[in-house]
XYZ file of C-alpha atoms in Angstrom:
270
model
C 34.238 -28.201 4.185
C 33.667 -27.977 0.452
C 30.457 -29.282 -1.042
C 30.026 -30.760 -4.521
C 27.486 -29.082 -6.798
C 26.298 -29.880 -10.290
C 28.108 -27.246 -12.312
C 25.862 -27.790 -15.334
C 22.819 -26.529 -13.416
C 24.742 -23.624 -11.916
C 26.163 -22.278 -15.172
C 22.796 -20.750 -16.051
C 22.773 -18.865 -12.742
C 26.303 -17.539 -13.131
C 26.583 -14.212 -14.914
C 28.269 -14.293 -18.298
C 30.709 -11.659 -19.506
C 29.145 -8.198 -19.356
C 26.235 -9.216 -17.107
C 28.010 -7.905 -14.022
C 28.311 -4.396 -15.437
C 24.661 -4.394 -16.514
C 23.379 -5.534 -13.115
C 25.609 -3.042 -11.290
C 24.407 -0.205 -13.534
C 20.776 -1.182 -12.997
C 21.222 -1.310 -9.227
C 22.995 2.051 -9.202
C 20.244 3.669 -11.315
C 17.537 2.253 -9.039
C 19.304 3.629 -5.957
C 19.728 7.044 -7.575
C 16.004 7.143 -8.334
C 15.183 6.448 -4.680
C 17.173 9.446 -3.451
C 14.437 11.925 -4.476
C 16.484 14.972 -3.494
C 18.136 13.308 -0.481
C 21.756 12.298 -0.051
C 20.828 8.738 0.963
C 17.521 6.889 0.417
C 15.712 5.037 3.195
C 15.494 1.286 3.616
C 11.698 1.580 3.695
C 11.754 2.939 0.118
C 12.998 -0.349 -1.354
C 10.434 -2.049 -3.586
C 11.493 -5.478 -4.944
C 9.472 -4.852 -8.106
C 12.000 -2.209 -9.109
C 14.798 -4.819 -8.999
C 13.003 -7.618 -10.774
C 15.942 -8.428 -13.085
C 18.560 -8.148 -10.333
C 16.878 -9.733 -7.310
C 18.922 -12.941 -7.337
C 22.128 -10.867 -7.139
C 20.891 -8.298 -4.603
C 21.308 -8.150 -0.846
C 20.771 -5.845 2.146
C 23.347 -5.458 4.917
C 22.918 -4.195 8.472
C 25.812 -2.593 10.321
C 26.573 -4.619 13.458
C 30.127 -3.407 14.175
C 32.745 -1.106 12.623
C 33.583 -2.502 9.207
C 31.123 -5.378 9.526
C 27.755 -5.760 7.787
C 25.442 -8.716 8.315
C 23.179 -10.095 5.594
C 19.538 -9.385 6.359
C 18.389 -10.414 2.866
C 20.303 -12.124 0.078
C 19.470 -13.370 -3.425
C 19.796 -16.943 -4.604
C 22.986 -16.222 -6.540
C 24.854 -15.491 -3.302
C 23.485 -18.654 -1.670
C 24.653 -20.658 -4.707
C 28.161 -19.190 -4.456
C 28.445 -20.219 -0.808
C 26.450 -23.443 -1.105
C 24.322 -22.486 1.897
C 21.841 -19.943 3.231
C 23.902 -16.860 4.064
C 21.237 -14.729 5.752
C 22.591 -13.665 9.161
C 26.221 -14.161 8.102
C 28.718 -11.284 7.730
C 29.733 -10.064 4.283
C 33.355 -10.934 5.048
C 32.384 -14.640 5.148
C 32.416 -14.574 1.322
C 36.091 -13.469 1.229
C 39.438 -15.063 1.873
C 41.416 -13.937 4.927
C 43.566 -11.770 2.630
C 40.516 -9.980 1.205
C 38.508 -9.458 4.392
C 40.462 -6.406 5.519
C 39.914 -4.550 2.248
C 36.201 -5.331 2.051
C 35.782 -4.340 5.711
C 37.434 -0.971 5.025
C 35.210 -0.385 2.007
C 32.093 -1.326 4.004
C 32.971 1.082 6.809
C 33.636 3.871 4.290
C 30.141 3.370 2.880
C 28.590 3.637 6.341
C 30.691 6.566 7.570
C 30.918 8.670 4.392
C 28.363 8.013 3.341
C 29.908 6.803 0.113
C 29.482 4.346 -2.746
C 31.920 1.442 -3.121
C 32.497 -0.804 -6.132
C 34.923 -3.719 -5.920
C 36.371 -6.039 -8.562
C 36.835 -9.587 -7.239
C 38.508 -12.836 -8.235
C 37.399 -16.185 -6.856
C 39.873 -18.376 -5.029
C 41.163 -21.134 -7.282
C 41.195 -24.850 -6.435
C 40.279 -28.332 -7.535
C 36.809 -28.351 -9.059
C 36.648 -24.552 -8.933
C 36.750 -23.000 -12.415
C 38.044 -19.451 -12.900
C 35.561 -16.811 -11.834
C 35.494 -13.057 -11.442
C 32.833 -10.927 -9.753
C 31.701 -7.359 -9.199
C 30.461 -6.049 -5.851
C 28.462 -2.828 -5.378
C 27.693 -1.250 -1.982
C 25.142 1.589 -1.703
C 24.293 3.327 1.626
C 20.773 3.575 3.030
C 19.218 4.944 6.203
C 17.326 2.872 8.752
C 13.957 3.753 10.277
C 15.895 5.802 12.856
C 17.461 7.954 10.118
C 21.074 6.800 10.599
C 23.145 5.225 7.815
C 23.268 1.616 9.018
C 21.971 -0.235 5.943
C 23.543 -1.107 2.606
C 21.819 -2.083 -0.624
C 24.204 -4.064 -2.770
C 24.708 -6.705 -5.406
C 27.341 -9.324 -6.168
C 27.523 -10.836 -9.669
C 29.871 -13.708 -10.504
C 31.101 -14.229 -14.073
C 32.718 -17.399 -15.396
C 32.129 -20.874 -16.731
C 30.402 -22.124 -13.616
C 30.422 -22.151 -9.824
C 31.945 -25.571 -9.261
C 32.665 -26.745 -5.741
C 31.404 -24.499 -2.972
C 31.895 -22.375 -1.038
C 33.493 -19.898 -3.450
C 35.341 -17.118 -1.662
C 36.888 -14.038 -3.233
C 39.984 -11.883 -3.274
C 39.771 -8.102 -3.828
C 41.553 -6.996 -6.987
C 40.465 -3.345 -6.905
C 38.224 -1.140 -4.801
C 36.815 2.267 -5.714
C 35.125 4.396 -3.044
C 33.203 7.468 -4.223
C 31.806 10.053 -1.770
C 28.115 10.869 -2.096
C 27.406 13.854 -4.345
C 24.467 16.004 -3.176
C 21.471 15.820 -5.465
C 21.219 18.582 -8.065
C 17.678 19.408 -6.934
C 18.991 20.637 -3.578
C 21.287 23.271 -5.159
C 19.872 26.818 -5.411
C 18.568 27.867 -8.799
C 20.479 30.645 -10.644
C 18.991 34.141 -10.631
C 17.011 35.076 -13.750
C 18.878 37.159 -16.348
C 17.472 40.647 -16.874
C 17.182 42.129 -20.411
C 19.695 44.838 -19.479
C 22.435 42.185 -19.422
C 22.032 41.821 -23.184
C 21.598 45.532 -23.896
C 17.870 45.190 -24.532
C 16.738 47.726 -21.948
C 17.047 50.789 -24.246
C 15.751 49.187 -27.394
C 12.838 47.497 -25.656
C 11.704 49.941 -22.947
C 8.432 48.084 -22.498
C 10.387 45.252 -20.838
C 11.356 47.558 -17.969
C 8.233 49.688 -17.570
C 5.101 47.766 -16.711
C 2.015 48.766 -18.600
C -0.768 50.524 -16.691
C -4.173 49.257 -17.702
C -6.426 52.012 -19.155
C -10.086 51.937 -18.225
C -12.683 53.038 -20.771
C -14.984 55.910 -19.569
C -18.357 54.822 -18.306
C -21.338 55.833 -20.487
C -23.366 58.826 -19.247
C -26.533 57.933 -17.366
C -29.768 58.774 -19.189
C -32.788 60.288 -17.398
C -35.968 58.465 -18.373
C -38.746 60.712 -19.745
C -42.221 60.446 -18.307
C -44.995 59.746 -20.823
C -47.291 62.699 -21.620
C -50.317 61.468 -23.567
C -51.932 64.899 -23.685
C -48.845 66.543 -25.043
C -48.474 63.899 -27.723
C -52.098 64.444 -28.856
C -51.672 68.205 -28.875
C -48.459 67.965 -30.810
C -50.182 65.756 -33.337
C -53.004 68.375 -33.747
C -50.517 71.256 -34.097
C -51.528 72.855 -30.782
C -49.300 74.295 -28.115
C -49.283 73.696 -24.404
C -52.040 76.314 -23.927
C -54.530 74.281 -25.928
C -54.086 71.131 -23.839
C -56.240 72.326 -21.021
C -56.255 71.203 -17.419
C -58.280 68.627 -15.558
C -61.908 69.958 -15.047
C -61.850 72.265 -18.088
C -64.362 71.899 -20.847
C -64.127 73.046 -24.426
C -64.916 76.687 -24.883
C -62.955 77.847 -21.880
C -65.700 77.146 -19.318
C -64.627 75.773 -16.018
C -66.945 73.317 -14.381
C -66.896 72.373 -10.754
C -66.506 68.749 -9.754
C -70.257 68.619 -8.910
C -71.152 69.832 -12.352
C -68.966 67.396 -14.121
C -70.832 64.571 -15.702
C -70.182 61.973 -18.274
C -67.955 63.007 -21.047
C -69.845 64.742 -23.792
C -69.922 63.311 -27.251
C -67.707 65.119 -29.706
C -69.309 68.389 -30.968
C -71.829 68.734 -28.055
C -71.610 71.550 -25.478
C -73.544 72.079 -22.256
């Protein structure tokens, strides 16, 4: 049964022309950022802070049967369109009987592909129901078990107001796009060698690695022992024969150790 709503209050919550494309693009970019080299991101990766401007249009579906996804979370915009809390309801509840088959096929393609689906919708007309169009985006996600049984999506209505609820939709067009593997998973091209540009002959140093050259080590020096006697003799102009040996006395006399006494003053002989 239809419910009456104040359309003046609901106009502010209904997307104006161009808002649907902006919200869809933002949701798609957020999902692409979550992939991080994977084909499909995980449900656990979703952070509501990344969808701050699109939360009221966003939802998460859980696959409960072939072609059927149930709302686990839904923004206020979807509740306003239906005039009730839609959590736990199937996505097909927002469509007319004529549109349910097409949206069910698109939902199953997202789960099985996996793939991305974008649908253009038109609201069912009636008394107290102004013209309205909408855009629907379905993006696959994996559950905690690793299987593709979740969908991150958004639905944005555009028009003069919501009017009497519930507002259900027909499918004007549906586009299903298979998932493209992330570019980071593709192998990198092999590096190009200089020979491919004819640089090998002109720049031979690019092909032949340089061998480091070690500087020769300095020759080791043998320390000289000090010779005080020799230095004194050299200073006096005497040779090695005039240096004498321990125990000798001037004049050529050799004294025994017992005869040796205190050193004589210079110029005295015993």
